[in-house]
Amino acid sequence: MSKKTNEMSQILSQEKLASDVYSMWLRTEEIAKEASPGQFVSVYSRDGSRVLPRPISICEVSEDKRSLRLVYRVVGKGTEEFSMLKAGDRLSILGPLGNGFPLERAAGKRVFLMGGGIGIPPMVETAKALDGDKHIIAGYRDELFLQEELKRYGRVYTATEDGSAGTPGNVLDAMMANGLTKEEGREPEIIFACGPAPMLRAIKAYAQEMEIECWISMEERMACGVGACLACVCQSKEIDEHSKVHNKRVCKDGPVFLSTEVEL
Amino acid sequence: MSKKTNEMSQILSQEKLASDVYSMWLRTEEIAKEASPGQFVSVYSRDGSRVLPRPISICEVSEDKRSLRLVYRVVGKGTEEFSMLKAGDRLSILGPLGNGFPLERAAGKRVFLMGGGIGIPPMVETAKALDGDKHIIAGYRDELFLQEELKRYGRVYTATEDGSAGTPGNVLDAMMANGLTKEEGREPEIIFACGPAPMLRAIKAYAQEMEIECWISMEERMACGVGACLACVCQSKEIDEHSKVHNKRVCKDGPVFLSTEVEL
Amino acid sequence: MINTKVSLAGVELKNPVMTASGTFGSGVEYSELIDLNRLGAVVTKGVASTPWTGNPTPRIAETYGGMINAIGLQNPGMKVFCERDLPFLEKFDTKVIVNVCGKTKEEYCRVVDRLSDENIDMLEINISCPNVKEGGIAFGQDPFAVEEITAAVKKYARQPVIMKLSPNVADITEMARAAECGGADVLSLINTLTGMKIDINKRTFAVANRTGGLSGPCVKPVAVRMVYQVANTVKLPIIGMGGIATAEDALEFILAGATAVSVGTANFFNPRATLDVIEGIESYMQKNKIQDIQELIGVVK
Amino acid sequence: MINTKVSLAGVELKNPVMTASGTFGSGVEYSELIDLNRLGAVVTKGVASTPWTGNPTPRIAETYGGMINAIGLQNPGMKVFCERDLPFLEKFDTKVIVNVCGKTKEEYCRVVDRLSDENIDMLEINISCPNVKEGGIAFGQDPFAVEEITAAVKKYARQPVIMKLSPNVADITEMARAAECGGADVLSLINTLTGMKIDINKRTFAVANRTGGLSGPCVKPVAVRMVYQVANTVKLPIIGMGGIATAEDALEFILAGATAVSVGTANFFNPRATLDVIEGIESYMQKNKIQDIQELIGVVK
Ligand SMILES: Cc1cc2nc3c(=O)[nH]c(=O)nc-3n(C[C@H](O)[C@H](O)[C@H](O)COP(=O)(O)OP(=O)(O)OC[C@H]3O[C@@H](n4cnc5c(N)ncnc54)[C@H](O)[C@@H]3O)c2cc1C
Ligand SMILES: Cc1cc2nc3c(=O)[nH]c(=O)nc-3n(C[C@H](O)[C@H](O)[C@H](O)COP(=O)(O)OP(=O)(O)OC[C@H]3O[C@@H](n4cnc5c(N)ncnc54)[C@H](O)[C@@H]3O)c2cc1C
Ligand SMILES: Cc1cc2nc3c(=O)[nH]c(=O)nc-3n(C[C@H](O)[C@H](O)[C@H](O)COP(=O)(O)O)c2cc1C
Ligand SMILES: Cc1cc2nc3c(=O)[nH]c(=O)nc-3n(C[C@H](O)[C@H](O)[C@H](O)COP(=O)(O)O)c2cc1C
Ligand code: FES
Ligand code: FES
């Protein structure tokens, strides 16, 4: 298990990738070193009126493991604040948190990385870390981002809701349109997915039907980020080993779960 | 009466004058134009956890009346925040507030400007605005600041509590030590004073004894800064015309009062 | 054209946004900073039968996301108020609501009686001030007292009566019901929560009165909860307040069941707060294609 | 050498700083981030007789300077707690206080009875959770119920009993006196204030349970006031909490009369908050030449 640290990181760069999507590289002492793909960090606001951390997935770790990249969408006050920070500013973060994707399960398999919207960023580091035959399906609302990074580490298929690029529709549509099907012998042997709940629900159903091993990264509002407060639970199919009830903690037991383990 | 405006001012410069004393020049649209000596501004914190304004006296107004200077001591969270701002940063301020010193009362008189500690800054603009025979008595704890500015506009006599410069002791000690007395025919004909309560109390007593007209600038915690909330009252000797009780509003009826009008 | 007009016991406001008593004086001072004609109503500082000196200073202290105050209802008394402050307010195209305080039931009635003859749109009865020894909160924490004082002032009032409730109770709905039984026309809530701050360096109380009333953004969740509870208990229209600084805040109260809202402490850190709220409500309605603000009141159930 | 040791009903803590129930799990998770040996005590999440599922999500929402939570006392039940979580805590040189919840008086007693056999220093009885329908706050708002349940659990407890009071009352001293009469050894306050947040875009409640408990820096003035009132009413030692994030905050509570303090929500924005508070209290004592923390407890009167 990776060692968690609360650090005052330093912002190395801040860049706008799309209308409301930003990318930030942060210099850390410990966190980048410990991080693995699919894990996230808690980012603390610098404004005293906001007391809860913002969980943001680790998009990339630099080769020297001294810095990490966060790619995030401005959706509220916290992310708006982050977007206004500049190189040189400092930012308190806690991490790495959560379990991350079980890369070892993908060994030798045709792995599909499916990211939707702001669920795309963790797929960059995941693709980077995986060897072998990687298919990356990226679903966007309209504007594209992180395409170059993704293309560096695998074959990329794109879907957009407004049809402005790639396949019109969602990630499953893009799979079908590109012949990534059982009929063609090109279906996934294992899926790693991250994105909005409706997308995850559809992927879970598809995987269940096709009997494909599928790992999904869940989202829930968080307070502690380390498994102590029980704010961020999702419902589990079976009684959970730790909680003794039908609840799993997204921050600690997840965010990545086997799709059959959890209710969506 | 000066028109009040709430503006997003821009910081032109930030400078450290002494261990915990800072000086900030701000570009304003309206406030500097309207300001007169002894008035103050409400400075709003940028951190949402701090909801009350910090009243800071106007230390100087630039010749073109487009910017104003605030000199302040870091004593708590708000002033600490201000001290970390840099040129280019923006800061919301409301002003000019309060009445200011009644300069017209000093016409043709030997005027004494007496400032103690962080009560010294407003004396710069006051000295600048007054013609004639000006004596500036500045009392410090230890480190000096704003001496050059003061010297530009009048004769400066200095006192320090630790005796490291000028007369050891307070502003009254400096007066006596420099022969600014009735015996020498050099006593004040009118006093404008700003500083900590014990200093003002001593000056008030001195002025009363010597029957000298004396105006003092008072401090009290403020919320609205414009006379609406009745947070900042001081006790008045007579029933106040506006409040109908023995209270005057420091932010609106003051901060400058005739020393005989108010209890200290 | 979107409609932001709301009606409180027959009094029509051009928009639901008013000032919170005690934070806006009687309007004179803030009229230098904002156009009072744009407000739904101005609610004045509490008025008693005679001038009140209020509490010693320090009267306020900043707290995290808010402040405590113990002004102690300083006011010039009803005579000066009627002769000086009311004529000023009458010049504006906004409704005038006068906040009333008193030390005894008789004093409340005396003030209401005097104000009844004036050109005032509504009276707000403050039975919830935590900063005075007599009157105030002593009435606001006991349902029998709430009902009794409501019935008493109603006898003298020619304007609709707003009863202002205290949040320092275990069950706000009990107080709301009591005010309704007493004949209140409108309820306003919340007044301040009793709080304390200690100056650890001076080792003394940060406000001279020891305790003070907590207000500002920090109290909003308590206020929204109480407005929601009261809106789902009584039939009276509600004026919601407690921490409103933005249109988003105001909309929380409206969705929870408030017909109108007051902006208090926010005036101190943003003198334009009332106008920002008014404009923000309009944009929200436009964005969400809401024609009439009635469509929003109390829809979150 | 300065002394920060305090004693609560005969249990000696190396310093007055503990964790607030529900914000620190049973210590396992935060032990990766801070050294539990440094804490005065660890207070665990509420434990019931059987596993509780808790409330649906979203269970929390951020508010201005604080948060609301409606976890609903999810817990694995006393059996798993005793077999798995207690042995973990026993490894540390810190006092262990177990928070107890229940739906009925009998359930509280059952849990206390079971825990009495364990190596636990104190039991904290949560009669003030606003997020569960039965039990919890239903007990905490009625002085007769407070006294009754205190007396009941005291019969089963072999450890000193801390009664945890709710701030959602008109008069906290009444509840404190009731707990004292029932035989409580220590009082802890405050639990959370009932609050609500509305999501104006989704036009629904921000937490699934509609209402939640407000905690964090925003509530501190209410908490300090209540601690002060209770300290000046009953003779029992008090554990103060509500918004403590810094040593300055903790010292306000101590000066107001708290013998010990708990850090809750602050752990979420500063995992080192407890340690910062401990270190800050020591520096304050050093700076002010205070030998023994006893010299600070309740000195602001
Ligand atoms: C494990 C995990 C990984 C994530 N990774 C990313 C990422 O890489 N890039 C990215 O843009 N977003 C990511 N998110 C979503 C991100 O956390 C939210 O968009 C962000 O917290 C919003 O904060 P705000 O202050 O701008 O919004 P506000 O709506 O003002 O936030 C209010 C509160 O709600 C919480 N909140 C709001 N939306 C979410 C959400 N979707 N999930 C969890 N909490 C939420 C906030 O943390 C805060 O406490 C992730 C969420 C989780 C749980
Ligand atoms: C009319 C007037 C003019 C002033 N001019 C200057 C000046 O030119 N330079 C300068 O350094 N200081 C001046 N002060 C004092 C200055 O307002 C305080 O030092 C400052 O508000 C402290 O804020 P803080 O957040 O750093 O301290 P904190 O102690 O954290 O402040 C907490 C609260 O108390 C208020 N407060 C604290 N000290 C004072 C005080 N002495 N007077 C009024 N309110 C206070 C703050 O505004 C804030 O609301 C003036 C005060 C007044 C009333
Ligand atoms: C400085 C101050 C003075 C107040 N005076 C009064 C008053 O005279 N009468 C009254 O009913 N409420 C008074 N209040 C309470 C406010 O009207 C309002 O109910 C409360 O502050 C909550 O709203 P807010 O958080 O928007 O300020 C006062 C509040 C403050 C901050
Ligand atoms: C997420 C969360 C869970 C809580 N769970 C419990 C609990 O199980 N038992 C209890 O007595 N109090 C519980 N509380 C209340 C805290 O122990 C504490 O009384 C309150 O939060 C005030 O302190 P704070 O502002 O420092 O958080 C909980 C609080 C939070 C925020
Ligand atoms: S956020 Fe606290 S348990 Fe997950
Ligand atoms: S600060 Fe409001 S009246 Fe002076």
CSV table of C-alpha atoms in Angstrom, one decimal, chain B residues 221, chain C residues 58-64 66-70 130-131 168 192-200 203-215 218-219, chain D residues 172-173 189-190 193 216-233 238 241-244 248-258 298-301:
chain,number,residue,atom,x,y,z
B,221,ARG,CA,-14.0,47.7,15.9
C,58,PRO,CA,-16.4,46.2,22.0
C,59,ARG,CA,-19.8,45.4,20.5
C,60,ILE,CA,-18.7,43.1,17.8
C,61,ALA,CA,-16.1,40.4,17.0
C,62,GLU,CA,-15.2,38.6,13.9
C,63,THR,CA,-15.7,34.8,13.9
C,64,TYR,CA,-14.9,32.2,11.2
C,66,GLY,CA,-19.3,35.4,10.4
C,67,MET,CA,-19.4,37.7,13.4
C,68,ILE,CA,-21.0,38.1,16.7
C,69,ASN,CA,-22.6,41.3,17.7
C,70,ALA,CA,-24.0,42.7,21.0
C,130,PRO,CA,-30.1,37.7,22.4
C,131,ASN,CA,-28.3,40.8,23.6
C,168,ASN,CA,-32.0,29.5,19.9
C,192,THR,CA,-28.9,35.5,15.5
C,193,LEU,CA,-27.6,32.4,17.3
C,194,THR,CA,-26.2,33.1,20.7
C,195,GLY,CA,-22.4,32.8,20.5
C,196,MET,CA,-19.2,33.7,22.4
C,197,LYS,CA,-15.7,34.5,21.5
C,198,ILE,CA,-12.8,34.6,23.8
C,199,ASP,CA,-9.7,36.7,23.3
C,200,ILE,CA,-7.0,34.3,24.3
C,203,ARG,CA,-8.0,36.3,28.4
C,204,THR,CA,-11.3,38.0,28.4
C,205,PHE,CA,-14.5,38.0,26.3
C,206,ALA,CA,-14.1,39.5,22.8
C,207,VAL,CA,-17.4,41.5,23.2
C,208,ALA,CA,-18.1,43.4,26.3
C,209,ASN,CA,-21.5,41.7,26.7
C,210,ARG,CA,-19.8,38.3,26.9
C,211,THR,CA,-22.2,36.7,24.6
C,212,GLY,CA,-23.3,38.1,21.2
C,213,GLY,CA,-25.5,37.1,18.3
C,214,LEU,CA,-23.8,35.0,15.6
C,215,SER,CA,-24.6,36.0,12.0
C,218,CYS,CA,-21.6,30.6,8.8
C,219,VAL,CA,-25.2,30.3,10.0
D,172,ILE,CA,-28.0,23.7,27.3
D,173,THR,CA,-27.6,24.1,31.0
D,189,LEU,CA,-20.3,19.2,23.8
D,190,ILE,CA,-21.2,20.1,21.3
D,193,LEU,CA,-26.2,21.7,14.9
D,216,GLY,CA,-16.5,22.9,11.5
D,217,PRO,CA,-15.0,26.3,12.3
D,218,CYS,CA,-18.4,28.0,11.5
D,219,VAL,CA,-20.0,26.6,14.7
D,220,LYS,CA,-17.3,27.5,17.1
D,221,PRO,CA,-18.9,30.6,18.7
D,222,VAL,CA,-22.0,28.6,19.5
D,223,ALA,CA,-19.9,25.8,21.0
D,224,VAL,CA,-17.7,28.1,23.1
D,225,ARG,CA,-20.8,29.8,24.5
D,226,MET,CA,-22.4,26.5,25.5
D,227,VAL,CA,-19.2,25.2,27.1
D,228,TYR,CA,-19.0,28.5,29.1
D,229,GLN,CA,-22.6,28.2,30.2
D,230,VAL,CA,-22.3,24.6,31.2
D,231,ALA,CA,-18.9,25.1,33.0
D,232,ASN,CA,-20.6,27.7,35.1
D,233,THR,CA,-23.6,25.5,35.9
D,238,ILE,CA,-16.2,19.2,30.2
D,241,MET,CA,-15.6,20.7,20.8
D,242,GLY,CA,-17.1,22.3,17.7
D,243,GLY,CA,-14.9,23.9,15.1
D,244,ILE,CA,-11.5,23.5,16.7
D,248,GLU,CA,-6.1,29.3,19.5
D,249,ASP,CA,-9.5,27.7,19.0
D,250,ALA,CA,-8.8,25.0,21.6
D,251,LEU,CA,-7.6,27.6,24.1
D,252,GLU,CA,-10.9,29.5,23.8
D,253,PHE,CA,-12.7,26.4,24.9
D,254,ILE,CA,-10.2,25.8,27.8
D,255,LEU,CA,-10.4,29.3,29.0
D,256,ALA,CA,-14.2,29.0,28.8
D,257,GLY,CA,-14.1,26.0,31.1
D,258,ALA,CA,-13.3,22.9,29.1
D,298,GLY,CA,-12.2,28.2,33.0
D,299,VAL,CA,-10.3,31.4,34.0
D,300,VAL,CA,-12.3,33.6,31.8
D,301,LYS,CA,-15.4,34.3,33.9
